[in-house]
Amino acid sequence: MNELPMDDGQRCILIVEDEPKIAALLADYLQAHGGYRTRIVNRGDEALDEFRRAPPDLVLLDLMLPGLDGIEVCKRLRAESSVPIIMVTARVEEIDRLLGLELGADDYVCKPFSPREVVARVKAVLRRSSLSEADLGEPGLQIDSERFVASYKGKPLDLTPVEFALLRSLHAKPGRVFSREQLMDLMYSDYRVVSDRAVDAHVKNLRRKLTAAAPDVELIESVYGLGYRYAP
Ligand code: CA
């Protein structure tokens, strides 16, 4: 894990983007509105060298790149580092495919994006990644995988087995977006056919129970067009 300095202003973002205008726009915004330092590389095959030369605090990674595509860059980065990665794609449909590949990216942004949105995502991902292991998760939420019970601040949550499986899967990877397809696979090991709507219905029930136990926090966030994530 990177040692994150207390001061946000010292954090460095590596932008891997082959369109100079977009790269410059992102760099400007990240500097002006996030106080981040930025470095830019235009080619996928240069991203790894640049990463190793001076590891950044976060990588903003375009999908379509000359030299080596973003998928391959992401895989290789993950093979050697847990650095937060936000992938940038040109098509929203692509995100489902990327989620299915389980590349281990922390978030996804689709072009055209508003630079403000990107800065917000960068901040959120950095905030989550700087939580130490001990801090991970909402402290009130306890999940006992051996006994298949979950509780909030000592109060047991009355969850169905499917709801428990959902919560456990989301909770295990805080901040990571899960598509409905992935959640289906995690919830049902027997390959029964379940619709997206069934996933939504289970999530809705799970959220209702969580909200009843913890009215002040929203532990499960829906990510428009993508799926859900556990967001402590
Ligand atoms: Ca590109």
PDB file of C-alpha atoms and ligand atoms in Angstrom:
ATOM      1  CA  MET A   1       0.000   0.000   0.000  1.00  0.00           C
ATOM      2  CA  ASN A   2       1.102   3.514  -0.699  1.00  0.00           C
ATOM      3  CA  GLU A   3       1.871   5.703   2.240  1.00  0.00           C
ATOM      4  CA  LEU A   4      -0.574   8.496   1.708  1.00  0.00           C
ATOM      5  CA  PRO A   5       0.501  11.895   2.919  1.00  0.00           C
ATOM      6  CA  MET A   6      -1.959  13.776   5.113  1.00  0.00           C
ATOM      7  CA  ASP A   7      -2.078  16.630   2.646  1.00  0.00           C
ATOM      8  CA  ASP A   8      -4.262  15.938  -0.383  1.00  0.00           C
ATOM      9  CA  GLY A   9      -2.230  18.440  -2.339  1.00  0.00           C
ATOM     10  CA  GLN A  10       0.795  16.191  -2.433  1.00  0.00           C
ATOM     11  CA  ARG A  11      -0.906  13.267  -4.076  1.00  0.00           C
ATOM     12  CA  CYS A  12       0.038  12.384  -7.587  1.00  0.00           C
ATOM     13  CA  ILE A  13      -2.256  11.103 -10.317  1.00  0.00           C
ATOM     14  CA  LEU A  14      -0.868   9.306 -13.350  1.00  0.00           C
ATOM     15  CA  ILE A  15      -3.050  10.057 -16.368  1.00  0.00           C
ATOM     16  CA  VAL A  16      -2.760   7.486 -19.148  1.00  0.00           C
ATOM     17  CA  GLU A  17      -4.556   9.043 -22.095  1.00  0.00           C
ATOM     18  CA  ASP A  18      -3.649   9.334 -25.757  1.00  0.00           C
ATOM     19  CA  GLU A  19      -5.891  12.279 -26.597  1.00  0.00           C
ATOM     20  CA  PRO A  20      -3.791  15.320 -25.675  1.00  0.00           C
ATOM     21  CA  LYS A  21      -6.752  17.632 -25.160  1.00  0.00           C
ATOM     22  CA  ILE A  22      -8.511  15.268 -22.775  1.00  0.00           C
ATOM     23  CA  ALA A  23      -5.287  14.576 -20.895  1.00  0.00           C
ATOM     24  CA  ALA A  24      -4.619  18.299 -20.511  1.00  0.00           C
ATOM     25  CA  LEU A  25      -8.185  19.002 -19.417  1.00  0.00           C
ATOM     26  CA  LEU A  26      -8.016  16.288 -16.772  1.00  0.00           C
ATOM     27  CA  ALA A  27      -4.635  17.455 -15.547  1.00  0.00           C
ATOM     28  CA  ASP A  28      -5.870  21.054 -15.258  1.00  0.00           C
ATOM     29  CA  TYR A  29      -8.967  20.062 -13.339  1.00  0.00           C
ATOM     30  CA  LEU A  30      -7.222  17.660 -11.027  1.00  0.00           C
ATOM     31  CA  GLN A  31      -4.669  20.324 -10.198  1.00  0.00           C
ATOM     32  CA  ALA A  32      -7.102  23.222  -9.866  1.00  0.00           C
ATOM     33  CA  HIS A  33      -9.982  21.461  -8.107  1.00  0.00           C
ATOM     34  CA  GLY A  34      -8.305  18.610  -6.276  1.00  0.00           C
ATOM     35  CA  GLY A  35      -4.861  20.029  -5.606  1.00  0.00           C
ATOM     36  CA  TYR A  36      -3.269  16.923  -7.128  1.00  0.00           C
ATOM     37  CA  ARG A  37      -0.022  16.705  -8.962  1.00  0.00           C
ATOM     38  CA  THR A  38      -0.384  14.979 -12.304  1.00  0.00           C
ATOM     39  CA  ARG A  39       1.775  13.205 -14.822  1.00  0.00           C
ATOM     40  CA  ILE A  40       0.651  12.228 -18.297  1.00  0.00           C
ATOM     41  CA  VAL A  41       1.655   9.357 -20.541  1.00  0.00           C
ATOM     42  CA  ASN A  42       0.106   8.932 -23.979  1.00  0.00           C
ATOM     43  CA  ARG A  43       0.827   5.278 -24.623  1.00  0.00           C
ATOM     44  CA  GLY A  44      -0.219   2.123 -22.830  1.00  0.00           C
ATOM     45  CA  ASP A  45       3.188   0.535 -23.187  1.00  0.00           C
ATOM     46  CA  GLU A  46       4.791   3.501 -21.460  1.00  0.00           C
ATOM     47  CA  ALA A  47       2.390   3.481 -18.535  1.00  0.00           C
ATOM     48  CA  LEU A  48       4.095   0.647 -16.664  1.00  0.00           C
ATOM     49  CA  ASP A  49       7.565   2.120 -16.917  1.00  0.00           C
ATOM     50  CA  GLU A  50       6.260   5.451 -15.744  1.00  0.00           C
ATOM     51  CA  PHE A  51       4.385   3.789 -12.915  1.00  0.00           C
ATOM     52  CA  ARG A  52       7.506   1.932 -11.746  1.00  0.00           C
ATOM     53  CA  ARG A  53       9.707   4.994 -12.111  1.00  0.00           C
ATOM     54  CA  ALA A  54       7.658   6.915  -9.547  1.00  0.00           C
ATOM     55  CA  PRO A  55       4.550   5.135  -8.249  1.00  0.00           C
ATOM     56  CA  PRO A  56       1.583   7.523  -8.199  1.00  0.00           C
ATOM     57  CA  ASP A  57      -1.276   7.511  -5.684  1.00  0.00           C
ATOM     58  CA  LEU A  58      -3.858   6.763  -8.363  1.00  0.00           C
ATOM     59  CA  VAL A  59      -3.950   5.854 -12.048  1.00  0.00           C
ATOM     60  CA  LEU A  60      -6.555   7.285 -14.403  1.00  0.00           C
ATOM     61  CA  LEU A  61      -6.468   4.824 -17.233  1.00  0.00           C
ATOM     62  CA  ASP A  62      -8.021   5.200 -20.670  1.00  0.00           C
ATOM     63  CA  LEU A  63      -9.224   1.994 -22.307  1.00  0.00           C
ATOM     64  CA  MET A  64      -8.227   2.575 -25.933  1.00  0.00           C
ATOM     65  CA  LEU A  65      -4.526   3.324 -26.062  1.00  0.00           C
ATOM     66  CA  PRO A  66      -1.738   2.851 -28.546  1.00  0.00           C
ATOM     67  CA  GLY A  67       0.968   0.341 -27.676  1.00  0.00           C
ATOM     68  CA  LEU A  68      -0.958  -1.609 -25.066  1.00  0.00           C
ATOM     69  CA  ASP A  69      -4.666  -1.285 -24.320  1.00  0.00           C
ATOM     70  CA  GLY A  70      -6.073  -0.223 -20.973  1.00  0.00           C
ATOM     71  CA  ILE A  71      -7.238  -3.732 -20.104  1.00  0.00           C
ATOM     72  CA  GLU A  72      -3.735  -5.120 -20.429  1.00  0.00           C
ATOM     73  CA  VAL A  73      -2.229  -2.156 -18.579  1.00  0.00           C
ATOM     74  CA  CYS A  74      -4.731  -2.666 -15.760  1.00  0.00           C
ATOM     75  CA  LYS A  75      -3.919  -6.384 -15.519  1.00  0.00           C
ATOM     76  CA  ARG A  76      -0.194  -5.738 -15.395  1.00  0.00           C
ATOM     77  CA  LEU A  77      -0.535  -2.983 -12.820  1.00  0.00           C
ATOM     78  CA  ARG A  78      -2.675  -5.251 -10.652  1.00  0.00           C
ATOM     79  CA  ALA A  79      -0.093  -8.009 -10.935  1.00  0.00           C
ATOM     80  CA  GLU A  80       2.358  -5.827  -9.072  1.00  0.00           C
ATOM     81  CA  SER A  81       0.404  -3.170  -7.217  1.00  0.00           C
ATOM     82  CA  SER A  82      -2.810  -2.371  -5.400  1.00  0.00           C
ATOM     83  CA  VAL A  83      -2.695   1.243  -6.578  1.00  0.00           C
ATOM     84  CA  PRO A  84      -6.211   2.669  -7.039  1.00  0.00           C
ATOM     85  CA  ILE A  85      -7.192   2.578 -10.720  1.00  0.00           C
ATOM     86  CA  ILE A  86     -10.043   4.425 -12.389  1.00  0.00           C
ATOM     87  CA  MET A  87     -10.738   3.264 -15.920  1.00  0.00           C
ATOM     88  CA  VAL A  88     -11.996   5.674 -18.558  1.00  0.00           C
ATOM     89  CA  THR A  89     -14.030   4.273 -21.401  1.00  0.00           C
ATOM     90  CA  ALA A  90     -15.625   5.749 -24.479  1.00  0.00           C
ATOM     91  CA  ARG A  91     -18.785   3.660 -24.301  1.00  0.00           C
ATOM     92  CA  VAL A  92     -20.969   2.974 -21.335  1.00  0.00           C
ATOM     93  CA  GLU A  93     -21.748  -0.545 -22.623  1.00  0.00           C
ATOM     94  CA  GLU A  94     -18.070  -1.300 -22.341  1.00  0.00           C
ATOM     95  CA  ILE A  95     -18.181  -0.972 -18.574  1.00  0.00           C
ATOM     96  CA  ASP A  96     -20.273  -4.115 -18.199  1.00  0.00           C
ATOM     97  CA  ARG A  97     -17.724  -6.047 -20.175  1.00  0.00           C
ATOM     98  CA  LEU A  98     -14.884  -4.592 -18.095  1.00  0.00           C
ATOM     99  CA  LEU A  99     -16.666  -5.490 -14.872  1.00  0.00           C
ATOM    100  CA  GLY A 100     -17.053  -9.021 -16.205  1.00  0.00           C
ATOM    101  CA  LEU A 101     -13.311  -9.281 -16.780  1.00  0.00           C
ATOM    102  CA  GLU A 102     -12.713  -8.581 -13.087  1.00  0.00           C
ATOM    103  CA  LEU A 103      -9.698  -6.443 -13.764  1.00  0.00           C
ATOM    104  CA  GLY A 104      -9.712  -5.035 -10.281  1.00  0.00           C
ATOM    105  CA  ALA A 105     -10.236  -1.419 -11.269  1.00  0.00           C
ATOM    106  CA  ASP A 106     -11.696   0.662  -8.464  1.00  0.00           C
ATOM    107  CA  ASP A 107     -14.086   2.735 -10.510  1.00  0.00           C
ATOM    108  CA  TYR A 108     -15.132   3.504 -14.067  1.00  0.00           C
ATOM    109  CA  VAL A 109     -15.805   6.778 -15.835  1.00  0.00           C
ATOM    110  CA  CYS A 110     -17.402   7.083 -19.236  1.00  0.00           C
ATOM    111  CA  LYS A 111     -16.582   9.665 -21.917  1.00  0.00           C
ATOM    112  CA  PRO A 112     -17.758  12.295 -22.386  1.00  0.00           C
ATOM    113  CA  PHE A 113     -17.325  13.026 -18.694  1.00  0.00           C
ATOM    114  CA  SER A 114     -17.458  16.227 -16.780  1.00  0.00           C
ATOM    115  CA  PRO A 115     -14.038  16.953 -15.278  1.00  0.00           C
ATOM    116  CA  ARG A 116     -15.818  17.801 -12.040  1.00  0.00           C
ATOM    117  CA  GLU A 117     -17.223  14.271 -11.920  1.00  0.00           C
ATOM    118  CA  VAL A 118     -13.777  12.805 -12.473  1.00  0.00           C
ATOM    119  CA  VAL A 119     -12.329  14.860  -9.638  1.00  0.00           C
ATOM    120  CA  ALA A 120     -15.138  13.686  -7.356  1.00  0.00           C
ATOM    121  CA  ARG A 121     -14.479  10.055  -8.278  1.00  0.00           C
ATOM    122  CA  VAL A 122     -10.751  10.452  -7.738  1.00  0.00           C
ATOM    123  CA  LYS A 123     -11.357  11.936  -4.301  1.00  0.00           C
ATOM    124  CA  ALA A 124     -13.783   9.165  -3.366  1.00  0.00           C
ATOM    125  CA  VAL A 125     -11.456   6.390  -4.510  1.00  0.00           C
ATOM    126  CA  LEU A 126      -8.468   7.928  -2.712  1.00  0.00           C
ATOM    127  CA  ARG A 127     -10.472   8.403   0.447  1.00  0.00           C
ATOM    128  CA  ARG A 128     -11.520   4.767   0.450  1.00  0.00           C
ATOM    129  CA  SER A 129      -8.088   3.462  -0.391  1.00  0.00           C
ATOM    130  CA  SER A 130      -6.466   5.436   2.396  1.00  0.00           C
ATOM    131  CA  LEU A 131      -8.581   3.708   5.013  1.00  0.00           C
ATOM    132  CA  SER A 132      -6.425   1.193   6.780  1.00  0.00           C
ATOM    133  CA  GLU A 133      -7.455  -2.443   6.917  1.00  0.00           C
ATOM    134  CA  ALA A 134      -8.768  -1.966  10.434  1.00  0.00           C
ATOM    135  CA  ASP A 135     -10.957   0.910   9.321  1.00  0.00           C
ATOM    136  CA  LEU A 136     -12.421  -0.885   6.377  1.00  0.00           C
ATOM    137  CA  GLY A 137     -16.146  -1.134   6.480  1.00  0.00           C
ATOM    138  CA  GLU A 138     -18.687   0.607   8.622  1.00  0.00           C
ATOM    139  CA  PRO A 139     -17.605  -0.059  12.196  1.00  0.00           C
ATOM    140  CA  GLY A 140     -21.173  -0.756  13.239  1.00  0.00           C
ATOM    141  CA  LEU A 141     -21.578  -3.519  10.717  1.00  0.00           C
ATOM    142  CA  GLN A 142     -20.443  -6.999  11.713  1.00  0.00           C
ATOM    143  CA  ILE A 143     -20.547  -9.930   9.369  1.00  0.00           C
ATOM    144  CA  ASP A 144     -20.018 -13.413  10.701  1.00  0.00           C
ATOM    145  CA  SER A 145     -19.391 -15.662   7.719  1.00  0.00           C
ATOM    146  CA  GLU A 146     -19.220 -18.807   9.797  1.00  0.00           C
ATOM    147  CA  ARG A 147     -22.607 -18.406  11.377  1.00  0.00           C
ATOM    148  CA  PHE A 148     -24.174 -16.559   8.433  1.00  0.00           C
ATOM    149  CA  VAL A 149     -25.358 -13.664  10.541  1.00  0.00           C
ATOM    150  CA  ALA A 150     -24.901  -9.950  10.220  1.00  0.00           C
ATOM    151  CA  SER A 151     -25.517  -7.315  12.842  1.00  0.00           C
ATOM    152  CA  TYR A 152     -25.421  -3.565  13.094  1.00  0.00           C
ATOM    153  CA  LYS A 153     -24.165  -2.071  16.378  1.00  0.00           C
ATOM    154  CA  GLY A 154     -24.870  -5.342  18.069  1.00  0.00           C
ATOM    155  CA  LYS A 155     -28.410  -5.600  16.742  1.00  0.00           C
ATOM    156  CA  PRO A 156     -28.870  -8.665  14.540  1.00  0.00           C
ATOM    157  CA  LEU A 157     -30.137  -8.027  11.028  1.00  0.00           C
ATOM    158  CA  ASP A 158     -32.833 -10.423  10.003  1.00  0.00           C
ATOM    159  CA  LEU A 159     -31.531 -11.293   6.538  1.00  0.00           C
ATOM    160  CA  THR A 160     -32.522 -14.045   4.162  1.00  0.00           C
ATOM    161  CA  PRO A 161     -29.644 -16.243   2.940  1.00  0.00           C
ATOM    162  CA  VAL A 162     -29.621 -14.416  -0.401  1.00  0.00           C
ATOM    163  CA  GLU A 163     -29.530 -11.011   1.285  1.00  0.00           C
ATOM    164  CA  PHE A 164     -26.732 -12.184   3.534  1.00  0.00           C
ATOM    165  CA  ALA A 165     -24.739 -13.429   0.534  1.00  0.00           C
ATOM    166  CA  LEU A 166     -25.252 -10.089  -1.197  1.00  0.00           C
ATOM    167  CA  LEU A 167     -24.153  -8.061   1.795  1.00  0.00           C
ATOM    168  CA  ARG A 168     -21.129 -10.245   2.425  1.00  0.00           C
ATOM    169  CA  SER A 169     -19.980  -9.973  -1.199  1.00  0.00           C
ATOM    170  CA  LEU A 170     -20.375  -6.209  -1.372  1.00  0.00           C
ATOM    171  CA  HIS A 171     -18.842  -5.685   2.061  1.00  0.00           C
ATOM    172  CA  ALA A 172     -15.768  -7.750   1.187  1.00  0.00           C
ATOM    173  CA  LYS A 173     -14.730  -5.206  -1.463  1.00  0.00           C
ATOM    174  CA  PRO A 174     -15.632  -1.770  -0.169  1.00  0.00           C
ATOM    175  CA  GLY A 175     -16.087   0.758  -2.929  1.00  0.00           C
ATOM    176  CA  ARG A 176     -15.912  -1.725  -5.737  1.00  0.00           C
ATOM    177  CA  VAL A 177     -18.805  -1.675  -8.181  1.00  0.00           C
ATOM    178  CA  PHE A 178     -20.472  -5.014  -8.789  1.00  0.00           C
ATOM    179  CA  SER A 179     -22.653  -5.487 -11.851  1.00  0.00           C
ATOM    180  CA  ARG A 180     -25.976  -7.250 -11.440  1.00  0.00           C
ATOM    181  CA  GLU A 181     -24.553 -10.231 -13.330  1.00  0.00           C
ATOM    182  CA  GLN A 182     -21.680 -10.528 -10.892  1.00  0.00           C
ATOM    183  CA  LEU A 183     -24.011 -10.289  -7.930  1.00  0.00           C
ATOM    184  CA  MET A 184     -26.187 -13.008  -9.409  1.00  0.00           C
ATOM    185  CA  ASP A 185     -23.173 -15.278  -9.674  1.00  0.00           C
ATOM    186  CA  LEU A 186     -22.174 -14.505  -6.105  1.00  0.00           C
ATOM    187  CA  MET A 187     -25.653 -15.016  -4.729  1.00  0.00           C
ATOM    188  CA  TYR A 188     -26.477 -18.222  -6.502  1.00  0.00           C
ATOM    189  CA  SER A 189     -23.939 -20.957  -6.834  1.00  0.00           C
ATOM    190  CA  ASP A 190     -26.338 -23.313  -8.570  1.00  0.00           C
ATOM    191  CA  TYR A 191     -26.602 -21.317 -11.810  1.00  0.00           C
ATOM    192  CA  ARG A 192     -30.310 -20.819 -11.615  1.00  0.00           C
ATOM    193  CA  VAL A 193     -31.567 -18.184 -13.988  1.00  0.00           C
ATOM    194  CA  VAL A 194     -32.262 -14.938 -12.189  1.00  0.00           C
ATOM    195  CA  SER A 195     -33.235 -11.672 -13.778  1.00  0.00           C
ATOM    196  CA  ASP A 196     -31.670  -8.282 -13.163  1.00  0.00           C
ATOM    197  CA  ARG A 197     -34.933  -7.361 -11.523  1.00  0.00           C
ATOM    198  CA  ALA A 198     -34.576 -10.135  -9.002  1.00  0.00           C
ATOM    199  CA  VAL A 199     -31.184  -8.757  -8.021  1.00  0.00           C
ATOM    200  CA  ASP A 200     -32.669  -5.292  -7.667  1.00  0.00           C
ATOM    201  CA  ALA A 201     -35.475  -6.664  -5.537  1.00  0.00           C
ATOM    202  CA  HIS A 202     -33.068  -8.423  -3.192  1.00  0.00           C
ATOM    203  CA  VAL A 203     -30.905  -5.314  -2.931  1.00  0.00           C
ATOM    204  CA  LYS A 204     -33.989  -3.236  -2.213  1.00  0.00           C
ATOM    205  CA  ASN A 205     -34.992  -5.520   0.636  1.00  0.00           C
ATOM    206  CA  LEU A 206     -31.467  -5.615   1.978  1.00  0.00           C
ATOM    207  CA  ARG A 207     -31.250  -1.821   1.930  1.00  0.00           C
ATOM    208  CA  ARG A 208     -34.590  -1.507   3.669  1.00  0.00           C
ATOM    209  CA  LYS A 209     -33.335  -3.710   6.507  1.00  0.00           C
ATOM    210  CA  LEU A 210     -30.031  -1.853   6.691  1.00  0.00           C
ATOM    211  CA  THR A 211     -31.795   1.495   6.761  1.00  0.00           C
ATOM    212  CA  ALA A 212     -34.044   0.307   9.567  1.00  0.00           C
ATOM    213  CA  ALA A 213     -30.963  -0.634  11.599  1.00  0.00           C
ATOM    214  CA  ALA A 214     -28.779   2.292  10.527  1.00  0.00           C
ATOM    215  CA  PRO A 215     -30.986   5.205   9.476  1.00  0.00           C
ATOM    216  CA  ASP A 216     -28.143   7.719   9.191  1.00  0.00           C
ATOM    217  CA  VAL A 217     -25.885   5.893   6.781  1.00  0.00           C
ATOM    218  CA  GLU A 218     -26.385   4.581   3.298  1.00  0.00           C
ATOM    219  CA  LEU A 219     -24.221   1.503   3.167  1.00  0.00           C
ATOM    220  CA  ILE A 220     -25.191   0.224  -0.256  1.00  0.00           C
ATOM    221  CA  GLU A 221     -25.037   2.679  -3.091  1.00  0.00           C
ATOM    222  CA  SER A 222     -26.506   2.148  -6.522  1.00  0.00           C
ATOM    223  CA  VAL A 223     -24.260   3.207  -9.354  1.00  0.00           C
ATOM    224  CA  TYR A 224     -26.347   4.406 -12.224  1.00  0.00           C
ATOM    225  CA  GLY A 225     -26.292   2.051 -15.186  1.00  0.00           C
ATOM    226  CA  LEU A 226     -23.759  -0.257 -13.552  1.00  0.00           C
ATOM    227  CA  GLY A 227     -24.825  -1.951 -10.382  1.00  0.00           C
ATOM    228  CA  TYR A 228     -24.118  -1.590  -6.697  1.00  0.00           C
ATOM    229  CA  ARG A 229     -21.323  -1.008  -4.264  1.00  0.00           C
ATOM    230  CA  TYR A 230     -20.737  -1.058  -0.565  1.00  0.00           C
ATOM    231  CA  ALA A 231     -19.700   2.461   0.354  1.00  0.00           C
ATOM    232  CA  PRO A 232     -18.720   2.886   3.988  1.00  0.00           C
TER     233      PRO A 232
HETATM  234 CA    CA B   1      -8.022   6.683 -26.088  1.00  0.00          CA
END
